[in-house]
Coordinates of C-alpha atoms in Angstrom, one line a residue:
M418 CA 28.9 2.7 13.0
N419 CA 26.3 3.3 15.7
A420 CA 25.4 7.2 15.3
M421 CA 23.6 7.8 18.5
G422 CA 27.0 8.8 20.4
T423 CA 27.3 11.5 17.9
Y424 CA 23.8 13.4 18.7
D425 CA 23.2 15.6 21.9
A426 CA 19.5 16.2 21.1
L427 CA 16.6 14.8 19.0
L428 CA 14.6 17.3 17.1
V429 CA 11.2 16.5 16.2
V430 CA 10.2 18.4 13.2
S431 CA 6.6 18.8 12.1
F432 CA 4.0 20.9 10.0
G433 CA 2.2 22.5 12.6
G434 CA -1.3 23.6 13.1
P435 CA -3.8 25.8 15.0
E436 CA -5.0 25.5 18.1
K437 CA -7.8 27.8 18.7
P438 CA -10.4 29.4 16.1
D439 CA -8.4 32.9 16.0
D440 CA -5.3 30.9 15.0
V441 CA -6.9 29.3 11.9
M442 CA -6.7 32.1 9.2
P443 CA -3.6 33.5 10.4
F444 CA -1.9 30.0 10.1
L445 CA -3.3 29.7 6.5
E446 CA -2.2 32.6 5.2
N447 CA 1.2 31.7 6.7
V448 CA 1.4 28.7 4.9
V449 CA 0.3 29.8 1.6
R450 CA 2.2 33.3 1.5
G451 CA 3.5 34.1 -2.0
R452 CA 1.5 31.4 -3.5
G453 CA -1.4 32.9 -5.0
I454 CA -4.0 30.7 -3.5
P455 CA -7.4 32.5 -4.0
R456 CA -9.3 33.8 -0.8
E457 CA -12.2 31.7 -1.1
R458 CA -10.1 28.4 -1.1
L459 CA -8.7 29.5 2.2
L460 CA -12.1 30.2 3.5
E461 CA -13.5 26.8 2.6
V462 CA -10.4 25.5 4.3
E463 CA -10.8 27.6 7.4
A464 CA -14.4 26.2 7.5
H465 CA -12.9 22.7 7.8
Y466 CA -11.0 23.4 10.7
Q467 CA -13.7 25.6 12.4
R468 CA -16.1 22.5 12.1
F469 CA -13.3 20.9 14.7
G470 CA -13.3 23.9 17.2
G471 CA -10.9 25.6 15.2
M472 CA -8.2 23.2 16.0
S473 CA -5.9 20.6 14.1
P474 CA -5.1 17.4 16.0
I475 CA -1.4 17.7 14.8
N476 CA 0.3 19.8 17.5
Q477 CA -1.4 17.6 20.4
Q478 CA -0.2 14.6 18.8
C479 CA 3.3 15.9 18.4
R480 CA 3.2 16.3 22.3
D481 CA 1.7 12.9 22.6
L482 CA 4.4 11.3 20.4
I483 CA 7.4 13.3 22.3
A484 CA 5.9 12.3 25.6
A485 CA 6.0 8.7 24.5
I486 CA 9.7 9.0 23.0
E487 CA 11.4 10.7 26.1
P488 CA 11.5 7.6 28.2
T489 CA 12.9 5.6 25.5
I490 CA 16.2 7.5 24.5
D491 CA 18.9 9.1 26.5
L492 CA 18.9 12.5 24.7
P493 CA 16.7 15.7 25.4
V494 CA 13.6 16.2 23.0
Y495 CA 12.9 19.2 21.2
W496 CA 10.2 20.2 18.8
G497 CA 9.8 22.5 15.9
N498 CA 7.3 23.2 13.1
R499 CA 7.5 24.8 9.9
N500 CA 4.4 26.7 9.8
W501 CA 3.1 27.3 13.3
H502 CA 4.2 27.6 17.0
P503 CA 6.6 26.4 18.0
Y504 CA 8.5 27.5 15.0
L505 CA 11.7 25.7 14.2
E506 CA 13.7 28.9 14.4
D507 CA 12.6 29.6 17.9
T508 CA 13.4 26.3 18.7
L509 CA 16.9 25.9 17.2
R510 CA 17.6 29.3 19.2
Q511 CA 16.5 27.5 22.5
M512 CA 18.7 24.6 21.5
A513 CA 21.6 26.9 21.0
A514 CA 21.1 28.5 24.1
D515 CA 21.2 25.1 25.9
G516 CA 24.3 24.1 24.5
V517 CA 23.3 21.6 21.9
R518 CA 25.8 21.3 19.1
R519 CA 24.5 18.4 16.9
A520 CA 21.0 17.1 16.7
A521 CA 19.2 14.3 14.9
A522 CA 15.8 15.3 13.3
F523 CA 12.9 13.2 13.5
V524 CA 10.3 14.4 10.5
T525 CA 6.8 13.4 10.8
A526 CA 6.7 12.1 7.1
A527 CA 7.9 9.1 5.9
Y528 CA 8.3 9.3 2.5
S529 CA 10.4 10.9 -0.4
S530 CA 8.9 14.2 -2.1
Y531 CA 9.6 17.8 -2.3
S532 CA 6.5 18.3 0.3
A533 CA 7.3 15.4 2.7
C534 CA 11.3 15.7 2.7
R535 CA 13.0 18.4 0.8
Q536 CA 10.8 21.4 1.9
Y537 CA 11.7 20.1 5.6
I538 CA 15.2 20.1 4.9
D539 CA 15.2 23.4 3.1
D540 CA 13.1 25.0 6.2
I541 CA 15.8 23.8 8.8
S542 CA 18.4 25.1 6.8
L543 CA 16.7 28.5 6.6
A544 CA 16.1 28.3 10.2
R545 CA 19.8 27.5 11.1
A546 CA 20.9 30.3 9.0
A547 CA 18.7 32.6 11.2
V548 CA 20.1 31.6 14.5
E549 CA 23.5 32.2 15.6
G550 CA 25.3 29.2 17.1
A551 CA 22.6 26.9 15.8
P552 CA 23.2 23.4 16.2
E553 CA 24.0 21.0 13.2
V554 CA 21.1 19.1 12.3
V555 CA 21.0 15.7 10.6
K556 CA 17.6 14.3 9.2
L557 CA 17.0 10.7 10.0
R558 CA 16.3 8.6 7.1
H559 CA 13.1 7.4 5.4
Y560 CA 10.9 5.2 7.3
F561 CA 8.2 4.1 5.0
D562 CA 9.2 0.4 5.2
H563 CA 10.6 0.4 8.6
P564 CA 9.1 -2.7 10.6
G565 CA 8.0 -0.2 13.6
F566 CA 6.0 1.6 11.3
V567 CA 4.4 -1.5 9.3
A568 CA 3.7 -3.0 12.6
A569 CA 1.8 -0.1 14.1
M570 CA -0.1 0.3 10.8
V571 CA -1.0 -3.5 10.6
D572 CA -2.1 -3.7 14.4
H573 CA -4.3 -0.3 13.6
T574 CA -5.7 -2.4 10.6
R575 CA -6.7 -5.4 12.4
A576 CA -8.5 -3.3 14.8
A577 CA -10.3 -1.4 12.5
L578 CA -11.3 -4.7 10.5
E579 CA -13.0 -5.5 14.1
E580 CA -15.1 -2.6 13.8
L581 CA -16.9 -4.0 10.9
P582 CA -19.9 -6.3 11.0
A583 CA -18.7 -9.9 11.3
E584 CA -20.0 -11.1 8.1
H585 CA -18.0 -8.8 6.3
R586 CA -14.8 -9.0 7.8
D587 CA -13.1 -11.8 5.7
A588 CA -14.1 -10.2 2.6
A589 CA -13.3 -6.3 3.3
R590 CA -11.2 -4.6 0.8
L591 CA -8.1 -2.3 2.4
V592 CA -8.0 1.0 0.8
F593 CA -4.9 2.7 1.6
T594 CA -4.8 6.6 1.4
A595 CA -1.9 9.3 0.9
H596 CA -2.0 12.9 0.3
S597 CA -2.2 13.5 -3.4
I598 CA 0.5 15.7 -5.0
P599 CA 1.1 17.1 -8.6
V600 CA 2.2 14.5 -10.9
S601 CA 5.2 16.5 -11.8
M602 CA 6.2 16.5 -8.2
A603 CA 5.7 12.7 -7.9
E604 CA 7.7 12.2 -11.2
T605 CA 10.4 13.9 -9.6
S606 CA 10.5 12.5 -6.2
G607 CA 13.7 10.7 -5.0
P608 CA 17.1 10.2 -6.6
G609 CA 15.7 8.6 -9.7
G610 CA 12.0 9.9 -9.8
G611 CA 8.9 8.1 -8.9
A612 CA 9.7 7.3 -5.3
Y613 CA 6.7 8.8 -3.3
E614 CA 4.2 6.5 -5.1
A615 CA 6.6 3.5 -5.1
Q616 CA 7.3 4.1 -1.5
L617 CA 3.6 4.2 -0.5
R618 CA 2.9 1.0 -2.9
R619 CA 5.7 -0.7 -1.0
T620 CA 4.3 0.0 2.5
A621 CA 0.9 -0.9 1.6
S622 CA 2.1 -4.1 0.2
L623 CA 3.8 -4.8 3.8
I624 CA 0.7 -3.8 5.9
A625 CA -1.4 -6.2 3.7
A626 CA 0.8 -9.0 4.1
G627 CA 1.1 -8.5 7.9
V628 CA -2.7 -8.4 8.1
G629 CA -2.9 -11.5 6.0
G630 CA -5.5 -13.3 4.6
D631 CA -4.5 -12.2 0.9
R632 CA -6.9 -9.1 0.8
P633 CA -7.3 -7.3 -2.2
W634 CA -6.2 -3.5 -1.4
D635 CA -5.9 -0.3 -3.6
L636 CA -3.8 2.9 -3.3
V637 CA -5.9 5.7 -3.8
W638 CA -5.3 9.6 -2.9
Q639 CA -6.7 12.4 -0.9
S640 CA -7.0 16.2 -0.4
R641 CA -6.1 17.7 -3.9
S642 CA -6.0 21.4 -3.6
G643 CA -4.4 22.4 -6.8
A644 CA -5.7 24.1 -10.0
P645 CA -8.0 21.8 -12.0
H646 CA -6.0 21.8 -15.2
I647 CA -2.7 20.7 -13.1
P648 CA -2.5 17.0 -13.0
W649 CA -2.4 15.4 -9.8
L650 CA -2.4 11.9 -8.5
E651 CA -5.7 10.1 -8.8
P652 CA -8.1 8.4 -8.0
D653 CA -9.4 10.4 -5.2
V654 CA -10.6 8.6 -2.3
C655 CA -14.1 9.3 -2.7
D656 CA -14.4 8.9 -6.3
H657 CA -13.0 5.4 -5.8
L658 CA -15.5 4.6 -3.1
A659 CA -18.2 5.4 -5.4
G660 CA -17.2 2.8 -7.9
I661 CA -16.0 0.2 -5.6
D662 CA -17.1 -3.4 -5.5
A663 CA -16.4 -5.0 -2.4
P664 CA -18.8 -5.8 0.7
A665 CA -16.8 -3.6 3.2
V666 CA -13.8 -1.3 3.4
V667 CA -11.1 -0.2 5.5
L668 CA -9.4 2.9 4.9
V669 CA -5.7 2.8 5.9
P670 CA -4.1 6.4 6.3
I671 CA -0.6 5.4 5.4
G672 CA 0.4 8.9 4.0
F673 CA 0.0 10.5 7.6
V674 CA 1.5 9.3 10.8
S675 CA -0.9 11.1 12.9
D676 CA -4.6 12.7 12.4
H677 CA -4.0 15.6 10.8
M678 CA -7.1 17.8 9.6
E679 CA -6.8 16.1 6.2
V680 CA -7.8 12.6 7.8
V681 CA -10.3 13.9 10.1
Y682 CA -11.8 15.9 7.4
D683 CA -11.6 14.0 4.3
L684 CA -12.0 10.6 5.6
D685 CA -13.8 10.7 8.9
V686 CA -16.3 13.3 7.3
E687 CA -16.3 13.3 3.4
A688 CA -15.7 9.6 2.8
A689 CA -17.6 8.3 5.6
E690 CA -20.8 10.2 4.7
L691 CA -20.5 8.9 1.2
A692 CA -20.2 5.3 2.5
G693 CA -23.2 6.0 4.6
K694 CA -25.2 7.1 1.6
M695 CA -23.9 4.1 -0.3
G696 CA -24.9 1.7 2.6
L697 CA -21.0 0.4 2.4
P698 CA -19.7 -0.6 5.8
L699 CA -16.6 1.4 6.4
A700 CA -14.1 1.6 9.3
R701 CA -10.7 3.9 9.5
A702 CA -7.8 2.5 10.6
A703 CA -5.7 4.6 13.4
T704 CA -2.6 6.3 12.1
A705 CA 0.7 5.4 13.8
G706 CA 0.3 7.9 16.4
T707 CA 2.0 6.7 19.8
H708 CA 1.9 2.9 19.2
P709 CA 4.6 1.1 20.9
R710 CA 6.4 0.0 17.9
F711 CA 6.4 3.2 16.1
V712 CA 7.6 5.0 19.3
A713 CA 10.5 2.6 19.6
M714 CA 11.4 2.6 15.8
V715 CA 12.5 6.3 16.8
G716 CA 15.2 5.0 18.9
E717 CA 16.3 2.6 16.3
L718 CA 16.8 5.0 14.0
L719 CA 19.0 7.1 16.1
A720 CA 21.1 4.0 16.8
E721 CA 21.7 3.3 12.9
P722 CA 24.7 4.5 11.0
E723 CA 24.3 8.2 9.9
P724 CA 22.1 8.6 7.0
V725 CA 23.8 9.9 3.8
A726 CA 22.5 13.3 2.8
C727 CA 20.2 13.9 0.1
A728 CA 21.8 15.4 -3.0
A729 CA 20.8 18.9 -3.6
T730 CA 19.0 17.8 -6.9
C731 CA 16.7 15.2 -5.1
C732 CA 13.1 16.0 -4.8
P733 CA 13.1 19.5 -6.5
A734 CA 10.9 22.2 -5.6
P735 CA 7.7 22.4 -7.7
A736 CA 6.8 25.4 -9.9
R737 CA 4.7 27.9 -8.1
R738 CA 1.5 26.8 -10.3
T739 CA 1.7 23.7 -8.2
A740 CA 1.3 25.0 -4.9
Q741 CA -0.8 23.4 -2.3
A742 CA -3.3 25.2 0.2
P743 CA -3.2 23.2 3.6
G744 CA -5.9 21.0 5.0
A745 CA -6.2 20.2 2.3
G746 CA -2.6 20.9 1.9
R747 CA 0.0 18.6 3.5
H748 CA -0.1 17.6 7.1
G749 CA -2.2 20.9 8.2

């Protein structure tokens, strides 16, 4: 059954990020509260944000996405973040005041894991519990392999290939990147475990096939922030580039749907600087952003049968020792 008529609003849910220099440290402290992240690590991450004027791209990109979605669906669109203004609790309070009773939630994370799915579900539940008369919220399904997401990334990957010197385009290697997470979290992601990496590999294979040419490709990781003795998914993107055997590379950040701080710092600064020192031609594909097929996908998800809720045991919370710091931390 088409579920569109059962919702009276769409709620876009994202991570949130600072929008001016004075926001950066309060934002970071809010994200890592109670997790024992050393102060020196927060200062290091703060410097990443300050390099870009104390602003994460994520909030403006959420505004742009909402502006693109609104003309395509017949529902009011609201926006709430987990970690910075506008907070989920405040948004749900406004939705209740507006008479919204049942909303679909589109989360700006496409995959299964505690960080990308369960934590959003838990934060929505906590925000609802704090708001009298809060609407019911139904999280839309994962969309890692949706044709709209894949088509957007195929177009952006092709555009990045065109940025390379002409003599290297046909032989360029695609290097797909996603946020590293603790191995223990990866192993317990999804109902049967291992879903995070498996879904990313599925996405990468679909994009590579869409680009065509039987190009070689790799899946690598970025933005690790955990203690050195805790195993995280590897290899890191820069370690991978340092040993790569390819005439040119296109980085394709499939783990993100917009240009978060991890994308602009880890890829556009660190990876680009390394490639420059190596003399390796490098281009970076854009994230899905407001590509028309990605925008249309949201309406298509709304029109699907209502998704089955995840089991309470799916993507369990990690032990505190594996907690992440933002920016390199998920989606900052």
